[in-house]
mmCIF file of C-alpha atoms in Angstrom:
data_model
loop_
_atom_site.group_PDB
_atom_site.id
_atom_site.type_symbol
_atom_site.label_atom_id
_atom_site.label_comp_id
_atom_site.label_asym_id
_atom_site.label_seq_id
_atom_site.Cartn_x
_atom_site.Cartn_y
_atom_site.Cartn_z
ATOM 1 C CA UNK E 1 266.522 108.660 -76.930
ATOM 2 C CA UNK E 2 270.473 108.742 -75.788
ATOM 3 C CA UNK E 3 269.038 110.179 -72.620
ATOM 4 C CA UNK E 4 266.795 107.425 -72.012
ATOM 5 C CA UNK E 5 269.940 104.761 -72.802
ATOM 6 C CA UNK E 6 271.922 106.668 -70.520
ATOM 7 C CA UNK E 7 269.848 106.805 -67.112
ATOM 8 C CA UNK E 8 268.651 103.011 -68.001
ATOM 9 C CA UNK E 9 272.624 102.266 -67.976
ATOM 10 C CA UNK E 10 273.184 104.274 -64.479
ATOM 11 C CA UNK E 11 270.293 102.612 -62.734
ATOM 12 C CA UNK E 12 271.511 99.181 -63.491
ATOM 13 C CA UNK E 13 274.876 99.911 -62.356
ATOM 14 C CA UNK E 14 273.407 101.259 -59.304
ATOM 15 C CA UNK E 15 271.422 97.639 -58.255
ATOM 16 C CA UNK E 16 273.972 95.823 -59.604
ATOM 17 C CA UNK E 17 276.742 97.722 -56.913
ATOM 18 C CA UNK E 18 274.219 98.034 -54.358
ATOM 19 C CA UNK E 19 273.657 94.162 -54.273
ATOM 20 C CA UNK E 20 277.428 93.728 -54.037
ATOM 21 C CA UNK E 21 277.429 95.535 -51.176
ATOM 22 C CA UNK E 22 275.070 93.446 -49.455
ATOM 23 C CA UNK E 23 276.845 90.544 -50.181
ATOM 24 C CA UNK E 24 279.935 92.043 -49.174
ATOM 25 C CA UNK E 25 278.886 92.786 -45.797
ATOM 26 C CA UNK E 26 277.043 89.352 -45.131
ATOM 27 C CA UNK E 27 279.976 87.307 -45.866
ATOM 28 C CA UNK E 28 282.282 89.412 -43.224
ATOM 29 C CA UNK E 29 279.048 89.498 -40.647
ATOM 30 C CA UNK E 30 279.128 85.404 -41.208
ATOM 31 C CA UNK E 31 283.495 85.487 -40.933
ATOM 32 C CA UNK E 32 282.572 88.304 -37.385
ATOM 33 C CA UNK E 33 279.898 85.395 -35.889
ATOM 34 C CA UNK E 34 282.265 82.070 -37.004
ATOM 35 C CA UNK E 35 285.398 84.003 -35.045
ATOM 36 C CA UNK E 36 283.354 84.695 -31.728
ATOM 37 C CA UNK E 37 282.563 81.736 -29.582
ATOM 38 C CA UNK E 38 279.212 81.235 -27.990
ATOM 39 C CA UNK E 39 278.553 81.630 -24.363
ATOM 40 C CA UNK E 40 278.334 77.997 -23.923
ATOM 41 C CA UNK E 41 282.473 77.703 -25.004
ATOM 42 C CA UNK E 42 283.545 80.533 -23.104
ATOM 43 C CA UNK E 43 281.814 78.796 -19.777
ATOM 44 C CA UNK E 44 283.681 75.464 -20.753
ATOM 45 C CA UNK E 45 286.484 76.903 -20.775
ATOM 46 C CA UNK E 46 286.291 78.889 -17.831
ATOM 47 C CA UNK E 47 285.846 75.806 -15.773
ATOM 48 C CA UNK E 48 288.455 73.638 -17.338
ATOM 49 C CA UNK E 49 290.632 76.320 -15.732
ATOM 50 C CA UNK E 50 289.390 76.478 -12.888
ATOM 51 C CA UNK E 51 290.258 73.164 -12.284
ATOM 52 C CA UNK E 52 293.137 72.981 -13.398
ATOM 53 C CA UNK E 53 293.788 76.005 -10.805
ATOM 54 C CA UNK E 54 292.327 73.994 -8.503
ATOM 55 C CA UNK E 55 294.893 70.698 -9.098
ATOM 56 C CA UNK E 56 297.840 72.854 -9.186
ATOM 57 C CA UNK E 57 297.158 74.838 -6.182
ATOM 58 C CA UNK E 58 296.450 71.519 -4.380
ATOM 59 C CA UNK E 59 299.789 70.519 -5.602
ATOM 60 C CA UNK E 60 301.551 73.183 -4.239
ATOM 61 C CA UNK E 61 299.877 72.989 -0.919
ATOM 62 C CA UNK E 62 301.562 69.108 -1.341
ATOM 63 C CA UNK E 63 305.157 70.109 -2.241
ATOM 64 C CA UNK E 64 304.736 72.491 0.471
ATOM 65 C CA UNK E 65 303.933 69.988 3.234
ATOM 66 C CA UNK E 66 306.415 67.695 2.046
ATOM 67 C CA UNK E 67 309.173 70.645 2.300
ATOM 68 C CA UNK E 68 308.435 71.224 5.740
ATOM 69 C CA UNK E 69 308.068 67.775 7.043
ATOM 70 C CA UNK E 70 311.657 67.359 5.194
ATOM 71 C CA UNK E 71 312.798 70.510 6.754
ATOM 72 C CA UNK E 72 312.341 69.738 9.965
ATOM 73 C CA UNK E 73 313.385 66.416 9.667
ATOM 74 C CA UNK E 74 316.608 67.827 8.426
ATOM 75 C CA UNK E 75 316.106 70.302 11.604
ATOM 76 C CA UNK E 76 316.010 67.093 13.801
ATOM 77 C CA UNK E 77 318.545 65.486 12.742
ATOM 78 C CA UNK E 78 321.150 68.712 12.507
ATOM 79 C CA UNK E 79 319.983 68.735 16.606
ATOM 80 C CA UNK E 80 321.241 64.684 16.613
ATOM 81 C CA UNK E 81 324.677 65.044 15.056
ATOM 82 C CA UNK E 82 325.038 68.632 17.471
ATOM 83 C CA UNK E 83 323.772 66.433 19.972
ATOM 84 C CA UNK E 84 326.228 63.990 19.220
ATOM 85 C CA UNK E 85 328.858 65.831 19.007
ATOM 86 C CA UNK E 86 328.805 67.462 21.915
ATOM 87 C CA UNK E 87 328.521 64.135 23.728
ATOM 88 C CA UNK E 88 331.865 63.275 21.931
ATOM 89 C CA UNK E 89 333.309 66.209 23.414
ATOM 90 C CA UNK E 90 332.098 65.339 26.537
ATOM 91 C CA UNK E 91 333.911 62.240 26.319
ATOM 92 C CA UNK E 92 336.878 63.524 24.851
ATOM 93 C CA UNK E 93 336.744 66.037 27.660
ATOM 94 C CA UNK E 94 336.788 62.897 30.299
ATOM 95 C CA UNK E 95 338.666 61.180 29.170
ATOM 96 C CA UNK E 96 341.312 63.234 28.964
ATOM 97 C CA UNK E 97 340.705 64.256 32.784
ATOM 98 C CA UNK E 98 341.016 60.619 33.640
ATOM 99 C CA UNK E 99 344.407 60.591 31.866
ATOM 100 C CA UNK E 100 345.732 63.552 33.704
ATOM 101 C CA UNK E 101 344.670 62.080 36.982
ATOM 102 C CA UNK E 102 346.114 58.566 35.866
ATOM 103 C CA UNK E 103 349.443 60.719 34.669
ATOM 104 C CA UNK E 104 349.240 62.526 38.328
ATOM 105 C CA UNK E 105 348.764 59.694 40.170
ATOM 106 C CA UNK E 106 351.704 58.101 38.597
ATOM 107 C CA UNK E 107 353.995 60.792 39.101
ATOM 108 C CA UNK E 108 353.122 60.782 42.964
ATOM 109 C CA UNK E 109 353.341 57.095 43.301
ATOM 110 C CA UNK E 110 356.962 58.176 41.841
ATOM 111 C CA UNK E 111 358.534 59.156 45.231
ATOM 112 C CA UNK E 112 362.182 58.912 46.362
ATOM 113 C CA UNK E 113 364.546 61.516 48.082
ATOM 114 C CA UNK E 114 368.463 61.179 49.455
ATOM 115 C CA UNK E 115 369.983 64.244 50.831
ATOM 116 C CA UNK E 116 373.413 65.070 52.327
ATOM 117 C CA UNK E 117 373.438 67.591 55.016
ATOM 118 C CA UNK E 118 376.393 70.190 53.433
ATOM 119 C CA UNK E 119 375.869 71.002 50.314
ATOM 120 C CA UNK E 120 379.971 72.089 49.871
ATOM 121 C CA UNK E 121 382.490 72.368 52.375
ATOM 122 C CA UNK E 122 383.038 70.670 55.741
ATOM 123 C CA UNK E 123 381.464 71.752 59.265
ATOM 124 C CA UNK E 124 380.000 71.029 62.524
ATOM 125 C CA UNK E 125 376.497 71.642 63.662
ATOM 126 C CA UNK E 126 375.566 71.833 67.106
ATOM 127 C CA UNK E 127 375.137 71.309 70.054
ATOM 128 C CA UNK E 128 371.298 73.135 70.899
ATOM 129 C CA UNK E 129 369.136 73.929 73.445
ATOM 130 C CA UNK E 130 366.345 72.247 71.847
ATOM 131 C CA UNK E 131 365.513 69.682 68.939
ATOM 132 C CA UNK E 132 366.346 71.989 65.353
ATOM 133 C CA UNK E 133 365.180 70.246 62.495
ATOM 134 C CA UNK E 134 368.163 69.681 59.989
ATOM 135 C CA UNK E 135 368.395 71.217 56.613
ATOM 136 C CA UNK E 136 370.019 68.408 54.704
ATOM 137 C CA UNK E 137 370.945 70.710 51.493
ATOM 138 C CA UNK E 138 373.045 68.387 49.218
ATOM 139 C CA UNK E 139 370.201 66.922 46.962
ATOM 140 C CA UNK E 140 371.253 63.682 45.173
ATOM 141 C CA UNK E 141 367.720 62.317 44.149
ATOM 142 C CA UNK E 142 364.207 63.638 44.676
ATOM 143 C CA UNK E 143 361.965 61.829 42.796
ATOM 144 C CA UNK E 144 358.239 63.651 43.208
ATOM 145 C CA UNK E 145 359.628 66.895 44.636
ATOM 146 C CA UNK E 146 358.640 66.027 47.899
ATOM 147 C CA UNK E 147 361.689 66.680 50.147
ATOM 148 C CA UNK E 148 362.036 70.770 50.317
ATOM 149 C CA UNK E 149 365.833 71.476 50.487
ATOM 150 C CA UNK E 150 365.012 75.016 52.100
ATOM 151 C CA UNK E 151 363.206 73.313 54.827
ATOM 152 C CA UNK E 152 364.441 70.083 55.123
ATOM 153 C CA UNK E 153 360.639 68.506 55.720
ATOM 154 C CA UNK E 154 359.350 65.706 53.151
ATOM 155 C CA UNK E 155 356.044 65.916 52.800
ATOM 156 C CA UNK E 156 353.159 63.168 52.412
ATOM 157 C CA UNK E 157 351.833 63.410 48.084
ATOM 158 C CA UNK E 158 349.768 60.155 48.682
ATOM 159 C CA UNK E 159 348.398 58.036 51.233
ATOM 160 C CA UNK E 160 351.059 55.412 51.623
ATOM 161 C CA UNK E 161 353.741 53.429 53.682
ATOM 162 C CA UNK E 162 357.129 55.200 52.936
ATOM 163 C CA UNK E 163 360.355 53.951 54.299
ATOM 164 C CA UNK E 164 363.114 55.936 55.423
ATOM 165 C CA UNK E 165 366.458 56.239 56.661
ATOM 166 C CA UNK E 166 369.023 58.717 58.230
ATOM 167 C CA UNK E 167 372.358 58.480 59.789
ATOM 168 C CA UNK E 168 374.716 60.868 61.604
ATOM 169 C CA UNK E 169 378.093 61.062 62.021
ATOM 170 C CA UNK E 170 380.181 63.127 65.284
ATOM 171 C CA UNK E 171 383.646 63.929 66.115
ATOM 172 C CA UNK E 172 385.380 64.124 69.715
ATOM 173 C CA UNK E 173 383.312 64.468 72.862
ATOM 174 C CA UNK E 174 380.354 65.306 72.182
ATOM 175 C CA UNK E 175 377.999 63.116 71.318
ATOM 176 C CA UNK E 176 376.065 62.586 67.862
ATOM 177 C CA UNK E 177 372.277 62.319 67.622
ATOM 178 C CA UNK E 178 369.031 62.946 65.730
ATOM 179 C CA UNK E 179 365.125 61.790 65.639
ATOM 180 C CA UNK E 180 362.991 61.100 63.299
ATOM 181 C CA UNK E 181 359.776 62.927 63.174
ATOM 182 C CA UNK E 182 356.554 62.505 61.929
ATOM 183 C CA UNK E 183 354.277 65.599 62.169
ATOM 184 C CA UNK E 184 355.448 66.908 65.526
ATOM 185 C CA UNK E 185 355.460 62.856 67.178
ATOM 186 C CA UNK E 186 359.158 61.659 67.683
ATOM 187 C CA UNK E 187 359.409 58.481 66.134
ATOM 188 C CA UNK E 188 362.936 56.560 66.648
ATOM 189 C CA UNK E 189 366.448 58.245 67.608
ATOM 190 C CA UNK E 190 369.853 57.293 66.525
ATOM 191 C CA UNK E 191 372.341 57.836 69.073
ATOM 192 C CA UNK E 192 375.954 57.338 69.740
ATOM 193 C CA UNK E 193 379.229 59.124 71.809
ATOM 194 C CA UNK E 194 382.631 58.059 71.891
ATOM 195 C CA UNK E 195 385.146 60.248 73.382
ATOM 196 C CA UNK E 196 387.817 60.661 70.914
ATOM 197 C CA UNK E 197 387.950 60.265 66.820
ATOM 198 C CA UNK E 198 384.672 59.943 64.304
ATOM 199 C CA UNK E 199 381.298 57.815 65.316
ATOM 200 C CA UNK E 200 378.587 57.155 63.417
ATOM 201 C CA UNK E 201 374.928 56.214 63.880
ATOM 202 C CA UNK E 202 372.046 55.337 61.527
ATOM 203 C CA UNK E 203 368.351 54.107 62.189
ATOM 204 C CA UNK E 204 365.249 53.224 59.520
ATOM 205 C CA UNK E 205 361.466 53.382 59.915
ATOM 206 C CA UNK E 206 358.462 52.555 57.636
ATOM 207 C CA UNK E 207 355.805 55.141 58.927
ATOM 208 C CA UNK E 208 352.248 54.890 57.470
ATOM 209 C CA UNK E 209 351.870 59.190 56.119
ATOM 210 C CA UNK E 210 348.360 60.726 55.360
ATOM 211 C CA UNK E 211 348.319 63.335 52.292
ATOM 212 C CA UNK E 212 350.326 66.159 53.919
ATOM 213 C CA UNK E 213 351.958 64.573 56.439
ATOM 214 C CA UNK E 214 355.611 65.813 57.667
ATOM 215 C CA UNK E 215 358.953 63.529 58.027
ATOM 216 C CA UNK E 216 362.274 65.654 59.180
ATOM 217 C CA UNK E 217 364.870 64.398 61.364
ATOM 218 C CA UNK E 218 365.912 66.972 64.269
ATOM 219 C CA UNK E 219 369.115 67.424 66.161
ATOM 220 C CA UNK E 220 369.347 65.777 69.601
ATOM 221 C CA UNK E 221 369.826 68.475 71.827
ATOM 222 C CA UNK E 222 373.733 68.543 73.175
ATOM 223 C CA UNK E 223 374.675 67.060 70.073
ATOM 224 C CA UNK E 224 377.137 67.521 67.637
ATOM 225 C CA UNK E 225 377.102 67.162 64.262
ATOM 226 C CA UNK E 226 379.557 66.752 60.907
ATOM 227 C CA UNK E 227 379.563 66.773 57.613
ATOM 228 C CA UNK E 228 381.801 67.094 54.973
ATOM 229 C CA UNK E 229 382.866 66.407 50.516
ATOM 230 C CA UNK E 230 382.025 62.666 51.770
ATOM 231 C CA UNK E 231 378.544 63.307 52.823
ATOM 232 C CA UNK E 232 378.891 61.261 56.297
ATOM 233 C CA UNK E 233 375.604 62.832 57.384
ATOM 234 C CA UNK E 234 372.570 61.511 55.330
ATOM 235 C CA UNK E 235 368.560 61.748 55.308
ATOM 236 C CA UNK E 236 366.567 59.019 52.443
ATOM 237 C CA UNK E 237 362.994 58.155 51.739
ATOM 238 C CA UNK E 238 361.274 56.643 49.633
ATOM 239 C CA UNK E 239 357.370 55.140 49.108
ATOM 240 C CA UNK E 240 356.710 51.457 49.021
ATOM 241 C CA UNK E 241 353.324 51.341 48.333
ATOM 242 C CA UNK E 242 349.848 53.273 48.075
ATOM 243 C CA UNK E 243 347.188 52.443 50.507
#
């Protein structure tokens, strides 16, 4: 009888932990299909992205175009302000040419000269056998440069009328003498001879000189010179106007 109780005990314990395990397993099989989505969602979602793939990648392909239209207008108008700027130069650069030809022609329209023929001392020069062009060394102005004190030739630095003047001065009997030359063309003489104590003689002419031409005054040949502290002997120049 106890053995009868005892197996009817087991068997319902059995069913009754065998039905709980059922349930068990259909409540996490319903959690399992509530958690995965259906094919439907999955699809839905899929294409949501897809645009929204679509919109940004368009939107990038915007920003992109905008950054190269800005770049090269940035690139266009770096090439202006170079562009500019080297125009500026330009006219910096000419300018300043056409104030270093304004300064130059200035400073040759600046043109005066007076010489002495000794520089220290007293002395005679002459007489020649020919016209020797005088070396008037004692330089009192010389405005331009133009007068060469080695040489004792003035030389032309602008087209212009220039005016000059020269006097000589002779002792005893000989008599005293010099032209004035333009290029190698004898212009005017100054002349004089007296027989006995000093004589002097002076002359002017306002020549019309090329760029380069020569002035000296030359010797008269048989004639005799002097000079002296006093400067009796004298060459001067000057320009009175451009042409």
């Amino acid at each position: 009888m106890e053995i009868m109780v005892f197996f009817t005990l087991l068997l319902l314990v059995c069913s009754v932990s065998t039905n709980q395990t059922e349930a068990d397993n259909e409540i996490v099989d319903q959690q399992i299909s509530n958690q995965q989505p259906c094919p439907q969602d999955i699809h839905a979602v899929l294409r949501e992205m897809a645009v929204s793939l679509a919109l940004q990648t368009e939107r990038i392909t915007v920003l992109q175009k905008e950054n190269q239209e800005q770049a090269a207008k940035l690139e266009t108008e770096i090439d202006q302000l170079k562009l500019q700027s080297e125009e500026q130069v330009a006219k910096l650069e000419s300018q300043k040419t056409e104030i270093d030809q304004l300064k130059h022609e200035l400073q040759v329209k600046q043109v005066a000269f007076s010489v002495g023929l000794l520089d220290q001392g007293s002395g005679e020069i002459g007489p020649f056998n020919t016209q020797i062009i005088l070396i008037f060394k004692h330089v009192v102005t010389n405005i331009g440069n133009a007068y060469k004190p080695h040489t004792g030739i003035f030389t032309a630095p602008v087209r212009g009328v220039y005016h000059f003047d020269w006097k000589v001065y002779g002792i005893g009997n000989f008599p005293a003498g010099a032209y004035l030359f333009r290029n190698g063309e004898k212009i005017f003489i100054t002349f004089v001879r007296q027989t006995f104590g000093g004589v002097s003689a002076s002359n002017g002419a306002s020549l019309l000189l090329e760029v380069g031409d020569q002035v000296s005054v030359r010797i008269d040949p048989g004639a005799r010179l002097f000079d002296n502290q006093n400067h009796h002997t004298t060459f001067s120049g000057h320009l009175i106007f451009t042409m």
